[in-house]
Coordinates of C-alpha atoms and ligand atoms in Angstrom, one line a residue:
M11 CA -14.8 -23.3 40.8
K12 CA -11.1 -22.5 40.4
P13 CA -10.0 -22.6 36.7
S14 CA -7.5 -25.3 36.0
P15 CA -3.9 -24.0 36.0
K16 CA -3.5 -25.4 32.5
G17 CA -6.5 -23.5 31.2
S18 CA -5.6 -20.2 32.8
L19 CA -2.0 -20.5 31.4
K20 CA -3.4 -21.1 27.9
Q21 CA -5.7 -18.1 28.3
N22 CA -2.8 -16.0 29.6
I23 CA -0.7 -16.9 26.6
V24 CA -3.5 -16.0 24.2
E25 CA -4.2 -12.8 26.1
T26 CA -0.6 -11.6 26.1
F27 CA -0.3 -12.6 22.5
F28 CA -3.0 -10.1 21.5
Q29 CA -1.8 -7.5 23.9
K30 CA 1.7 -7.2 22.6
Q31 CA 2.5 -4.4 20.1
T32 CA 4.9 -6.7 18.2
T33 CA 1.9 -9.1 17.7
A34 CA 0.1 -6.3 15.9
W35 CA 3.0 -5.7 13.6
S36 CA 3.6 -9.4 12.9
I37 CA -0.1 -9.9 12.1
L38 CA 0.0 -6.8 9.8
I39 CA 3.0 -8.2 7.9
F40 CA 1.6 -11.7 7.8
S41 CA -1.8 -10.5 6.5
L42 CA -0.2 -8.2 4.0
V43 CA 1.8 -11.1 2.6
L44 CA -1.5 -13.1 2.4
T45 CA -3.1 -10.2 0.6
A46 CA -0.3 -10.0 -1.9
L47 CA -0.7 -13.7 -2.5
A48 CA -4.4 -13.3 -3.0
W49 CA -3.8 -10.4 -5.4
Y50 CA -1.3 -12.5 -7.3
I51 CA -3.7 -15.5 -7.6
A52 CA -6.7 -13.2 -8.5
D53 CA -4.5 -11.5 -11.1
H54 CA -3.5 -14.8 -12.7
A55 CA -7.0 -16.1 -12.7
V56 CA -8.3 -13.0 -14.5
E57 CA -5.4 -13.2 -16.9
K58 CA -6.1 -16.8 -17.6
R59 CA -9.8 -16.2 -18.1
I60 CA -9.1 -13.4 -20.6
S61 CA -6.6 -15.5 -22.5
E62 CA -9.1 -18.4 -22.7
R63 CA -11.8 -16.2 -23.9
L64 CA -9.6 -14.9 -26.6
H65 CA -8.6 -18.4 -27.6
F66 CA -12.2 -19.5 -28.0
Q67 CA -13.0 -16.5 -30.1
S68 CA -10.0 -17.4 -32.2
L69 CA -11.4 -20.9 -32.7
D70 CA -14.8 -19.3 -33.6
L71 CA -13.0 -17.2 -36.3
V72 CA -11.2 -20.2 -37.7
T73 CA -14.5 -22.1 -37.9
A74 CA -16.2 -19.2 -39.6
I75 CA -13.5 -18.9 -42.3
K76 CA -13.4 -22.7 -42.9
K77 CA -17.2 -22.8 -43.2
R78 CA -17.2 -20.0 -45.7
M79 CA -14.5 -21.6 -47.8
L80 CA -16.3 -24.9 -47.8
E81 CA -19.5 -23.2 -49.0
Y82 CA -17.6 -21.7 -51.9
E83 CA -16.1 -25.0 -52.7
M84 CA -19.7 -26.4 -52.9
V85 CA -20.6 -23.6 -55.3
L86 CA -17.7 -24.7 -57.6
H87 CA -18.8 -28.3 -57.3
S88 CA -22.2 -27.4 -58.6
G89 CA -20.5 -25.7 -61.5
I90 CA -18.7 -28.9 -62.2
G91 CA -22.0 -30.6 -61.9
L92 CA -23.5 -28.3 -64.6
F93 CA -20.7 -29.3 -67.0
K94 CA -21.1 -33.0 -66.3
A95 CA -24.9 -32.9 -66.7
S96 CA -24.8 -31.3 -70.2
S97 CA -23.0 -32.1 -73.4
E98 CA -22.1 -28.5 -73.8
V99 CA -22.4 -25.5 -71.6
T100 CA -23.1 -22.2 -73.4
R101 CA -22.3 -18.7 -72.1
D102 CA -26.0 -18.0 -71.5
E103 CA -26.4 -21.2 -69.5
W104 CA -23.4 -20.3 -67.3
K105 CA -24.8 -16.9 -66.8
T106 CA -28.2 -18.3 -65.8
F107 CA -26.5 -20.8 -63.5
V108 CA -24.5 -18.2 -61.7
E109 CA -27.4 -15.8 -61.5
N110 CA -29.4 -18.5 -59.8
I111 CA -26.8 -19.0 -57.2
E112 CA -27.3 -15.4 -56.2
I113 CA -23.7 -15.0 -55.1
Q114 CA -24.1 -11.4 -54.0
K115 CA -26.8 -12.4 -51.6
F116 CA -25.6 -15.8 -50.3
F117 CA -21.9 -15.8 -50.8
P118 CA -20.5 -12.4 -49.9
G119 CA -16.8 -11.9 -50.9
I120 CA -16.9 -14.2 -53.9
Q121 CA -15.8 -12.2 -56.9
G122 CA -17.4 -14.4 -59.5
I123 CA -17.6 -17.9 -60.8
G124 CA -15.7 -18.7 -63.9
F125 CA -14.6 -21.4 -66.2
S126 CA -11.0 -21.6 -67.6
L127 CA -10.3 -23.9 -70.6
M128 CA -7.0 -25.6 -71.1
V129 CA -5.8 -24.8 -74.6
P130 CA -2.9 -26.7 -76.3
P131 CA -0.8 -24.5 -78.6
D132 CA -2.1 -26.1 -81.7
Q133 CA -5.7 -25.2 -80.8
K134 CA -5.0 -21.7 -79.7
E135 CA -6.0 -19.9 -82.9
K136 CA -9.1 -22.0 -83.3
H137 CA -10.2 -21.3 -79.8
E138 CA -9.7 -17.5 -80.2
K139 CA -11.7 -17.5 -83.4
E140 CA -14.5 -19.4 -81.8
I141 CA -14.8 -16.9 -79.0
Q142 CA -14.4 -14.0 -81.4
A143 CA -17.3 -15.5 -83.4
E144 CA -19.5 -15.3 -80.2
G145 CA -19.4 -11.5 -80.6
F146 CA -16.0 -10.6 -78.9
P147 CA -14.0 -9.6 -82.0
H148 CA -11.0 -8.5 -80.0
F149 CA -10.8 -11.7 -77.9
K150 CA -7.3 -13.0 -77.5
I151 CA -5.6 -15.3 -74.9
N152 CA -3.5 -13.0 -72.9
P153 CA -0.7 -12.3 -72.0
K154 CA 0.7 -12.6 -75.5
G155 CA 3.6 -15.0 -76.2
E156 CA 4.4 -18.5 -77.2
R157 CA 3.9 -21.1 -74.4
D158 CA 3.7 -24.9 -74.5
M159 CA 0.3 -24.8 -72.8
Y160 CA -2.4 -22.2 -72.4
S161 CA -5.4 -21.7 -70.3
S162 CA -8.2 -19.3 -71.2
I163 CA -10.9 -17.7 -69.0
V164 CA -13.9 -18.4 -71.1
F165 CA -16.8 -17.7 -68.7
L166 CA -16.7 -15.4 -65.7
E167 CA -20.1 -14.3 -64.2
P168 CA -21.2 -11.8 -63.3
F169 CA -19.6 -10.5 -66.5
D170 CA -19.2 -6.9 -65.2
W171 CA -16.5 -4.4 -66.2
R172 CA -14.2 -5.7 -63.5
N173 CA -14.5 -9.4 -64.5
Q174 CA -14.3 -8.5 -68.2
R175 CA -10.6 -7.5 -67.4
A176 CA -9.9 -11.2 -66.8
F177 CA -11.7 -12.5 -70.0
G178 CA -9.2 -14.6 -72.0
Y179 CA -6.5 -14.4 -69.3
D180 CA -4.1 -17.3 -69.2
M181 CA -3.8 -18.1 -65.5
Y182 CA -1.6 -21.0 -66.4
S183 CA 1.1 -18.5 -67.4
Q184 CA 1.5 -17.2 -63.9
A185 CA 3.4 -19.4 -61.5
T186 CA 1.3 -19.0 -58.3
R187 CA -2.0 -19.7 -60.2
R188 CA -0.4 -22.5 -62.2
A189 CA 0.8 -24.2 -59.0
A190 CA -2.7 -24.3 -57.6
M191 CA -4.2 -25.4 -61.0
E192 CA -1.7 -28.3 -61.3
R193 CA -2.4 -29.3 -57.7
A194 CA -6.2 -29.4 -58.4
R195 CA -5.5 -31.2 -61.7
D196 CA -3.3 -33.9 -60.0
T197 CA -5.4 -34.4 -56.8
G198 CA -8.9 -34.0 -58.4
E199 CA -9.7 -31.8 -55.4
A200 CA -10.3 -28.1 -54.7
A201 CA -7.0 -26.1 -54.6
I202 CA -6.4 -22.6 -53.4
S203 CA -3.7 -20.5 -54.9
G204 CA -1.2 -18.5 -53.0
R205 CA -1.5 -14.7 -52.6
V206 CA -2.0 -12.9 -55.9
T207 CA -3.1 -9.6 -57.2
L208 CA -6.1 -10.4 -59.3
V209 CA -6.1 -9.1 -62.9
Q210 CA -9.5 -7.6 -62.0
E211 CA -7.7 -5.1 -59.8
T212 CA -7.4 -1.5 -61.0
D213 CA -5.3 1.2 -59.3
K214 CA -7.9 2.0 -56.8
D215 CA -8.3 0.0 -53.5
V216 CA -5.9 -2.7 -54.5
Q217 CA -6.4 -5.8 -52.5
Y218 CA -4.7 -9.1 -52.3
G219 CA -6.6 -12.0 -53.6
F220 CA -6.5 -15.7 -54.3
L221 CA -8.2 -18.3 -56.5
L222 CA -10.0 -21.5 -55.8
Y223 CA -9.9 -24.1 -58.5
L224 CA -11.8 -27.4 -59.1
P225 CA -10.7 -29.5 -62.0
L226 CA -13.0 -30.5 -64.8
Y227 CA -12.2 -33.8 -66.5
Q228 CA -13.5 -35.4 -69.7
K229 CA -16.7 -37.3 -69.2
G230 CA -16.3 -41.1 -69.1
K231 CA -12.5 -41.1 -68.9
P232 CA -10.8 -42.7 -65.9
V233 CA -9.3 -40.4 -63.3
N234 CA -7.9 -42.8 -60.8
S235 CA -4.3 -41.8 -61.1
V236 CA -2.4 -38.6 -61.6
K237 CA -1.5 -39.7 -65.1
E238 CA -5.1 -40.4 -66.0
R239 CA -6.2 -37.1 -64.5
R240 CA -3.6 -35.2 -66.4
A241 CA -4.6 -36.9 -69.6
S242 CA -8.3 -36.2 -69.2
L243 CA -8.2 -32.5 -67.9
I244 CA -10.4 -30.1 -69.8
G245 CA -10.2 -27.0 -67.6
F246 CA -11.2 -25.5 -64.2
V247 CA -14.3 -24.2 -62.6
Y248 CA -12.9 -21.5 -60.4
S249 CA -13.5 -18.5 -58.3
P250 CA -11.4 -15.4 -57.7
F251 CA -11.5 -13.8 -54.3
R252 CA -10.7 -10.3 -53.2
I253 CA -9.6 -10.9 -49.6
K254 CA -11.0 -7.7 -48.0
D255 CA -14.4 -8.3 -49.6
L256 CA -14.3 -11.9 -48.4
M257 CA -13.3 -11.1 -44.8
S258 CA -15.6 -8.2 -44.3
G259 CA -18.3 -9.2 -42.0
I260 CA -16.5 -12.3 -40.9
L261 CA -16.0 -11.0 -37.4
L262 CA -19.3 -11.5 -35.6
A263 CA -21.2 -8.9 -33.7
G264 CA -19.8 -8.4 -30.3
Q265 CA -16.3 -9.1 -31.4
G266 CA -15.5 -5.5 -31.8
D267 CA -12.6 -5.6 -29.3
I268 CA -10.6 -8.2 -31.2
S269 CA -8.7 -8.1 -34.4
F270 CA -6.8 -10.5 -36.6
E271 CA -4.2 -10.9 -39.3
L272 CA -4.4 -13.6 -42.0
Y273 CA -1.3 -15.1 -43.5
D274 CA -1.0 -17.3 -46.6
S275 CA 1.7 -19.4 -44.9
N276 CA 2.5 -21.8 -42.1
S277 CA 5.0 -19.3 -40.8
P278 CA 3.6 -15.7 -40.9
S279 CA 5.7 -12.9 -42.2
P280 CA 4.9 -9.5 -43.9
K281 CA 5.7 -11.2 -47.2
T282 CA 2.8 -13.7 -46.8
V283 CA 0.2 -11.4 -45.2
L284 CA -3.1 -11.9 -46.9
Y285 CA -5.2 -9.7 -44.8
N286 CA -4.9 -7.2 -41.9
H287 CA -8.2 -6.6 -40.2
E288 CA -6.9 -3.3 -38.9
N289 CA -6.8 -0.8 -41.7
T290 CA -3.3 0.2 -40.8
G291 CA -0.1 -0.6 -42.5
R292 CA 1.4 -2.1 -39.3
L293 CA 1.4 -5.8 -38.6
L294 CA 1.4 -6.8 -35.0
Y295 CA 2.5 -10.4 -35.4
G296 CA 6.2 -10.8 -34.5
D297 CA 6.6 -7.1 -33.6
K298 CA 8.0 -7.1 -30.1
N299 CA 7.2 -3.4 -29.5
L300 CA 3.6 -3.8 -30.6
K301 CA 2.9 -7.2 -29.1
P302 CA -0.7 -7.3 -27.7
R303 CA -1.1 -8.6 -24.2
Y304 CA -3.6 -11.3 -25.2
D305 CA -3.1 -13.1 -28.5
D306 CA -3.6 -16.4 -30.2
L307 CA -2.2 -18.1 -33.4
Q308 CA -4.2 -20.7 -35.3
K309 CA -3.5 -22.6 -38.4
I310 CA -6.1 -23.7 -41.0
T311 CA -5.8 -25.9 -44.0
I312 CA -8.1 -25.0 -46.9
G313 CA -7.8 -26.2 -50.4
G314 CA -4.4 -27.8 -49.8
R315 CA -2.9 -24.6 -48.3
V316 CA -2.0 -23.7 -44.8
W317 CA -3.2 -20.3 -43.6
S318 CA -2.2 -18.7 -40.2
I319 CA -4.6 -16.6 -38.3
Y320 CA -3.2 -14.3 -35.7
L321 CA -6.0 -13.1 -33.4
Y322 CA -5.4 -10.5 -30.7
A323 CA -7.3 -8.5 -28.2
K324 CA -7.7 -4.7 -28.5
P325 CA -7.6 -2.6 -25.3
G326 CA -11.3 -2.8 -24.7
F327 CA -11.4 -6.6 -24.7
S328 CA -11.1 -7.1 -21.0
S329 CA -13.8 -5.3 -19.2
S330 CA -12.8 -2.8 -16.6
S331 CA -14.6 -4.7 -13.9
E332 CA -12.6 -7.8 -14.8
K333 CA -9.3 -5.9 -14.7
S334 CA -10.2 -4.3 -11.4
Q335 CA -11.0 -7.6 -9.6
P336 CA -7.4 -8.2 -8.5
L337 CA -7.2 -4.5 -7.4
I338 CA -10.4 -4.9 -5.4
V339 CA -8.8 -8.0 -3.8
A340 CA -5.6 -6.0 -3.0
F341 CA -7.3 -2.9 -1.7
G342 CA -10.0 -4.7 0.2
G343 CA -7.3 -6.9 1.7
I344 CA -5.1 -4.0 2.7
L345 CA -8.1 -2.3 4.3
V346 CA -8.9 -5.3 6.4
D347 CA -5.2 -5.8 7.3
V348 CA -4.9 -2.3 8.5
L349 CA -8.1 -2.4 10.4
L350 CA -7.0 -5.6 12.1
F351 CA -3.7 -4.0 12.9
F352 CA -5.3 -1.0 14.6
I353 CA -7.7 -3.1 16.5
I354 CA -4.8 -5.2 17.9
L355 CA -2.7 -2.1 18.5
S356 CA -5.6 -0.5 20.4
I357 CA -6.0 -3.6 22.5
S358 CA -2.3 -3.5 23.4
R359 CA -2.4 0.3 24.0
R360 CA -5.4 -0.1 26.3
K361 CA -3.5 -2.8 28.1
K362 CA -0.6 -0.4 28.5
L363 CA -2.9 2.3 29.8
A364 CA -4.4 -0.1 32.3
E365 CA -0.9 -1.0 33.4
S366 CA 0.1 2.6 33.8
I367 CA -3.0 3.3 35.8
A368 CA -2.3 0.3 37.9
N369 CA 1.3 1.4 38.4
E370 CA 0.1 4.9 39.4
M371 CA -2.3 3.4 41.9
T372 CA 0.4 1.1 43.2
S373 CA 2.9 4.0 43.7
E374 CA 0.2 6.1 45.4
L375 CA -0.5 3.2 47.6
Q376 CA 3.1 2.8 48.4
E377 CA 3.3 6.5 49.2
K378 CA 0.4 6.2 51.5
T379 CA 1.9 3.2 53.1
Q380 CA 5.2 5.0 53.6
E381 CA 3.3 8.0 55.0
L382 CA 1.5 5.6 57.3
A383 CA 4.8 4.1 58.3
R384 CA 6.3 7.5 58.9
S385 CA 3.4 8.6 61.1
N386 CA 3.6 5.3 62.8
D387 CA 7.3 6.0 63.5
Q388 CA 6.4 9.5 64.7
L389 CA 3.8 8.0 67.0
E390 CA 6.3 5.6 68.3
Q391 CA 8.8 8.4 68.8
F392 CA 6.1 10.4 70.5
V393 CA 5.0 7.7 72.8
Y394 CA 8.7 7.0 73.6
T395 CA 9.5 10.6 74.4
V396 CA 6.3 11.2 76.3
S397 CA 6.9 8.1 78.5
H398 CA 10.5 9.1 78.9
D399 CA 9.7 12.7 79.8
L400 CA 7.0 11.4 82.3
K401 CA 9.2 8.7 83.6
S402 CA 12.1 10.9 84.7
P403 CA 10.1 13.1 87.1
L404 CA 8.2 9.9 88.2
V405 CA 11.4 8.1 89.0
T406 CA 12.7 11.2 90.7
S407 CA 9.6 11.4 92.9
M408 CA 9.6 7.7 93.6
G409 CA 13.2 7.9 94.7
F410 CA 12.6 10.8 97.0
I411 CA 9.4 9.2 98.4
G412 CA 11.6 6.2 99.4
I413 CA 14.1 8.6 101.0
I414 CA 11.3 10.5 102.7
N415 CA 9.9 7.3 104.0
D416 CA 13.2 6.2 105.5
L417 CA 13.8 9.7 107.0
A418 CA 10.3 9.7 108.5
R419 CA 10.8 6.2 110.0
K420 CA 14.0 7.5 111.6
G421 CA 12.1 10.5 112.9
E422 CA 14.2 12.9 110.8
Y423 CA 11.2 15.0 109.8
E424 CA 13.1 18.2 108.9
K425 CA 15.1 16.4 106.3
A426 CA 12.1 14.5 105.0
L427 CA 10.2 17.8 104.5
E428 CA 13.2 19.2 102.5
K429 CA 13.1 16.2 100.2
L430 CA 9.3 16.6 99.8
D431 CA 9.9 19.8 97.8
K432 CA 11.8 17.8 95.2
V433 CA 8.8 15.5 94.9
V434 CA 6.5 18.4 94.5
V435 CA 8.7 19.9 91.7
A436 CA 8.9 16.6 89.9
N437 CA 5.1 16.2 90.1
Q438 CA 4.5 19.7 88.9
R439 CA 6.7 18.9 85.9
M440 CA 4.7 15.8 85.2
G441 CA 1.5 17.9 85.5
Q442 CA 2.8 20.5 83.1
L443 CA 3.8 17.9 80.6
I444 CA 0.4 16.3 80.8
N445 CA -1.3 19.7 80.6
D446 CA 0.7 20.6 77.5
L447 CA -0.1 17.4 75.8
L448 CA -3.8 17.9 76.5
E449 CA -3.5 21.4 75.1
L450 CA -1.8 20.1 72.0
S451 CA -4.6 17.6 71.4
R452 CA -7.2 20.3 71.9
V453 CA -5.7 23.1 69.9
G454 CA -6.9 22.0 66.4
R455 CA -10.4 21.1 67.3
V456 CA -12.8 22.4 64.7
D457 CA -15.7 23.1 66.9
L458 CA -13.9 26.1 68.4
E459 CA -15.8 29.4 68.0
K460 CA -14.3 32.1 65.8
K461 CA -15.0 35.8 65.6
T462 CA -13.4 39.1 64.7
L463 CA -10.9 39.8 67.4
D464 CA -9.7 43.3 68.6
M465 CA -6.0 42.6 68.9
N466 CA -5.4 45.9 70.6
V467 CA -7.5 44.6 73.5
L468 CA -6.1 41.0 73.3
I469 CA -2.4 41.9 73.2
G470 CA -2.9 45.0 75.3
N471 CA -4.3 42.9 78.2
L472 CA -1.5 40.4 77.8
C473 CA 1.1 43.1 78.0
K474 CA -0.4 44.7 81.0
E475 CA -0.5 41.4 82.8
K476 CA 3.1 40.6 82.0
E477 CA 4.4 44.0 82.9
K478 CA 3.3 43.3 86.4
E479 CA 5.3 40.1 86.4
L480 CA 8.3 41.9 85.0
K481 CA 8.6 44.6 87.7
G482 CA 12.0 44.4 89.3
K483 CA 13.4 42.2 86.5
N484 CA 15.7 43.6 84.0
I485 CA 13.3 43.2 81.1
T486 CA 11.7 45.9 79.0
L487 CA 8.4 45.0 77.2
I488 CA 7.3 47.3 74.4
C489 CA 3.8 46.7 73.0
E490 CA 2.6 48.6 69.9
E491 CA -0.8 50.1 70.2
N492 CA -2.2 49.9 66.7
F493 CA -2.9 46.3 66.0
P494 CA -5.3 45.4 63.2
D495 CA -8.2 43.0 63.9
I496 CA -8.0 39.4 63.0
Y497 CA -10.6 36.6 62.7
G498 CA -10.2 33.7 65.1
N499 CA -10.7 32.0 68.4
G500 CA -9.8 34.4 71.2
S501 CA -8.3 31.9 73.7
R502 CA -6.2 30.2 71.0
V503 CA -4.9 33.4 69.6
L504 CA -4.1 34.5 73.2
Q505 CA -2.3 31.2 73.7
I506 CA -0.1 31.9 70.6
F507 CA 1.1 35.3 72.0
E508 CA 1.4 34.0 75.5
N509 CA 3.7 31.2 74.5
L510 CA 5.9 33.4 72.3
L511 CA 6.1 36.0 75.0
S512 CA 6.9 33.6 77.8
N513 CA 9.6 32.0 75.6
A514 CA 11.0 35.4 74.9
M515 CA 11.1 36.1 78.6
K516 CA 12.6 32.7 79.4
Y517 CA 15.1 32.4 76.6
G518 CA 15.5 35.9 75.3
K519 CA 17.3 37.2 78.4
N520 CA 20.2 39.6 77.9
S521 CA 21.9 40.2 81.2
K522 CA 24.5 42.6 79.9
E523 CA 22.3 45.2 78.1
G524 CA 19.1 44.3 79.7
S525 CA 16.4 42.3 78.0
K526 CA 14.2 44.1 75.5
I527 CA 11.1 42.5 74.1
S528 CA 8.9 44.3 71.5
I529 CA 5.6 43.2 69.9
G530 CA 4.4 44.8 66.8
S531 CA 2.5 44.2 63.5
E532 CA 2.5 45.1 59.9
E533 CA -0.5 44.9 57.5
K534 CA 0.1 43.4 54.1
K535 CA -2.2 42.8 51.1
N536 CA -3.9 39.6 52.3
E537 CA -2.4 39.1 55.7
V538 CA -1.5 40.7 59.0
V539 CA 2.0 39.9 60.2
F540 CA 2.7 40.1 64.0
Y541 CA 6.2 40.0 65.3
M542 CA 7.7 39.4 68.7
S543 CA 11.5 40.1 69.0
D544 CA 14.0 39.8 71.8
N545 CA 17.6 40.6 72.2
G546 CA 18.6 37.2 73.7
I547 CA 20.9 34.4 72.8
G548 CA 19.3 33.7 69.5
I549 CA 18.7 30.4 67.7
A550 CA 21.2 28.7 65.4
K551 CA 20.1 28.5 61.8
E552 CA 19.8 24.7 61.8
F553 CA 17.1 24.8 64.5
H554 CA 14.8 27.4 62.8
E555 CA 12.5 24.7 61.4
K556 CA 13.1 22.1 63.9
I557 CA 12.2 24.2 66.9
F558 CA 8.5 24.0 65.9
G559 CA 8.6 20.2 66.3
L560 CA 7.4 18.3 69.4
F561 CA 9.8 17.9 72.3
Q562 CA 12.5 20.1 70.6
R563 CA 14.5 21.9 73.3
L564 CA 17.7 23.9 72.9
D565 CA 18.5 24.4 76.5
N566 CA 18.8 21.6 79.0
S567 CA 17.7 23.5 82.1
G568 CA 14.8 21.1 82.3
E569 CA 12.4 23.9 82.5
G570 CA 10.5 23.6 79.2
T571 CA 8.7 20.6 77.8
G572 CA 9.5 21.4 74.1
I573 CA 5.8 21.3 73.3
G574 CA 5.0 25.0 73.5
L575 CA 6.1 26.0 69.9
A576 CA 4.4 22.9 68.5
I577 CA 1.2 24.0 70.1
T578 CA 1.7 27.5 68.8
K579 CA 2.4 26.4 65.3
K580 CA -0.7 24.2 65.3
A581 CA -2.8 27.1 66.6
V582 CA -1.5 29.4 63.9
E583 CA -2.2 26.9 61.2
F584 CA -5.7 26.4 62.6
H585 CA -6.3 30.0 61.8
G586 CA -5.0 29.6 58.2
G587 CA -1.8 31.4 59.1
R588 CA 1.9 30.7 59.2
I589 CA 4.8 31.1 61.7
W590 CA 8.5 31.5 61.2
L591 CA 11.5 33.1 62.8
E592 CA 14.5 35.1 62.0
S593 CA 17.5 34.9 64.3
K594 CA 21.2 35.2 64.6
Q595 CA 23.0 33.5 67.5
G596 CA 23.8 36.1 70.1
E597 CA 21.7 38.8 68.5
G598 CA 18.3 37.9 69.5
T599 CA 15.3 36.3 67.9
T600 CA 12.2 37.5 66.1
F601 CA 9.1 35.3 65.7
Y602 CA 6.7 36.2 62.9
V603 CA 3.0 35.1 62.9
A604 CA 1.0 35.9 59.8
F605 CA -2.8 35.7 59.9
P606 CA -5.2 36.2 57.0
T607 CA -6.9 39.6 57.1
V608 CA -10.4 39.6 58.4
E609 CA -11.8 40.1 54.8
K610 CA -9.7 37.2 53.5
S611 CA -10.9 34.9 56.4
N612 CA -14.5 35.8 55.7
E613 CA -14.1 35.0 52.0
V614 CA -12.9 31.6 53.0
H615 CA -15.5 30.9 55.7
Ligands
ADP716 P1 9.6 24.8 76.0 O1 8.3 24.3 76.6 O2 10.8 24.0 76.3 O3 9.7 26.3 76.2 P2 9.1 25.5 73.3 O4 8.6 24.6 72.2 O5 8.3 26.6 73.6 O6 9.3 24.5 74.5 O7 10.5 26.0 72.9 C1 11.4 25.0 72.5 C2 12.8 25.5 72.6 O8 13.1 26.6 71.8 C3 13.1 26.0 74.0 O9 13.5 24.9 74.8 C4 14.2 27.0 73.8 O10 15.5 26.3 73.8 C5 14.0 27.5 72.4 N1 13.5 28.9 72.3 C6 12.2 29.2 72.3 N2 12.0 30.5 72.2 C7 13.3 31.1 72.2 C8 13.8 32.4 72.2 N3 13.0 33.5 72.1 N4 15.1 32.6 72.2 C9 16.0 31.5 72.3 N5 15.5 30.2 72.3 C10 14.2 30.0 72.3

C-alpha cells in the first residue's frame, strides 16, 4: 500500500528536523535553558526546606525557654503557698522547703529561691536587729543610705557563699529590679526584671542575670485593685537567674549546628543582649558582614517582658547531600543535554555522509553515462566512416558496372574491359578495408598464444623479404642485427613491424636524397625499445597523437585506410607496451615501440 502523501510529508518534516545540524544546536540550547530552570527550582526548594527547618527549630527553642520559665514561676508560687499556709515562716522552714524542691536536680539554672521583705524606714532598725539576733551580728540592709522605702533579702536558699553576698541587699534601691518589683506588686503576677548583674557575681566568669518576682500580700486583705495590692504588700518570693547557667543545656541534642542570641528587648541591640550562645564577643544579629544564610527571629513574652531570640544556622546545618541536590540536577541535566546533542549531531552527520556517498555514486554514474555516450558517439562515428569508406568504392564500381553494361550492349568490349579495371581496384579497396577492420577486431583477442620471441629471426626475416621488394627502388633499408628477445604473439608482433615498415616505405619517401629506413633497438631497465626511422616528409606535431586513431589519414592519395596505426597501437598495448613517434615535418619520422622485457612480462604473467 502506498503511504498517504500527508503521512509521508509529516514523516519527512520530522526526519529532516532531526537530521539538521541547526536542530542539534537549538535542542542543546533549549535543554540547557530547561536545565538551568530545573536547577533554579531545585535550589529554591532546598533553600526553602532549610529555612523552614530552621524556623521550626527556632519555635522549639522558644517553647523550651517558655516552659522552663513557667516551671520556675510554679516554684515561686509554691513559695508563696508556704507563706500563706503558715502564720510565720522561719529560716529553717524556708531552707527545708527549698531543699525539698531539689532545685539543682529539677530546675537547672535557677540560682536560688529567696524572700525579700519590704521594710518602711521606721522599721529598718528593728528589722536589722531581729535578723542580727538570729545569729548574723553584722547584718545590715545594704547599700547604706536613707531611702523612703527599703526591701531586704531575708531568705535565700541555698545559703551558700555566693548567695550570702546578697543577704540583706535592698533590691528596691536599684531601678531595674525595682521596676519589676513594682510591676509584680501592681499586677499580682510574676514579673521578670530587665538585664542586671547579680550581686552574687564576683570578678570571675561574670554573667548577666535577671530576677523573677512574685508578690506576697497580707493574708485576708483584699487585692482586687492596684491600690489594695500596694497597701497589702509584704514582700516578694523571688529567684535570681544567671543567664549562662540557665541557658546551658537548653539546646537539645542534635541541634549542634544552630546557635542563638537572646535579647532582653523587643528590638535587639548589643545593649540589650542577655545571652550569646556562641562564646565569642561577636553578635551576629544586625551585622551585615556576619549575617548567616539561614536565620530566624522570634519574640517571647515572659513575666511581662518581651525577649527576642535570634536563631541562626551554622555552616554544618544543611547537609552536604541537601546542598548538592541542585548541583546534581544541574550536572545530570547538562550531561543528558550534551548526550542528546551529540546523538542528534551524529544523526545529522550520518545523513551528510550518506548524502556525500550518494553524490559520489551519482557523479560516478554520470561519468559512466558520459563515457557510454562518448563511446556511443565513437561507435556512430565509426559506423559512419566505415559505411562512407565502403560506400565510395561501392558507388564507383556500381557506376562503372553501369558504364560497362552500356558499352557491352553496344559491342564496345575493348572500352568495357578498360573500365573493368576500375571496378577491380574499387573492389580491392573495399576488400582491404574489410580485411583491416576484421584485423582490428581480432588483434586484442586474449586467447592468442604468447611465447618468447627471437626478434633477430622475426625482424631479420621481415627485412629480407622487404629487401627483395625494394630492389630497383631508391630505398635503403638498414636492419640492426642484435635485437633482444621479447615475450609475445609472433604474428601480432610481426604485424606491428610490417605496418610500420610499409608506412615508412609508403610515406617516408625521399626522392631527392633517396629514402633511408633503419630499424634498431635499445634495451632499458624494464623495457626494450624498438625504433623505425625514415627520412621522409615527416608528420606535423598536431598529428602525433591523432595518427593512432581510426581512419586518420594525412595524405589523400586514397591508398591507405587509416586503420593500420590503430591496429598497430592496439597490438602494442596487447603486449603491455606503448607506441609513440618523434618527427619534424620534412625531416623524417621515427616510430618507437616499447615492449616489456621478457623477465618483466613473465613477472606479470
Ligand atoms: P593507412 O592505412 O592510411 O596507411 P595508417 O594508420 O597506417 O593508415 O597511417 C595513417 C596515416 O599516417 C597515413 O595515411 C599517413 O598519412 C600517415 N603516416 C603513417 N606513417 C607515416 C610516415 N612514416 N611518414 C609520414 N606519414 C606517415
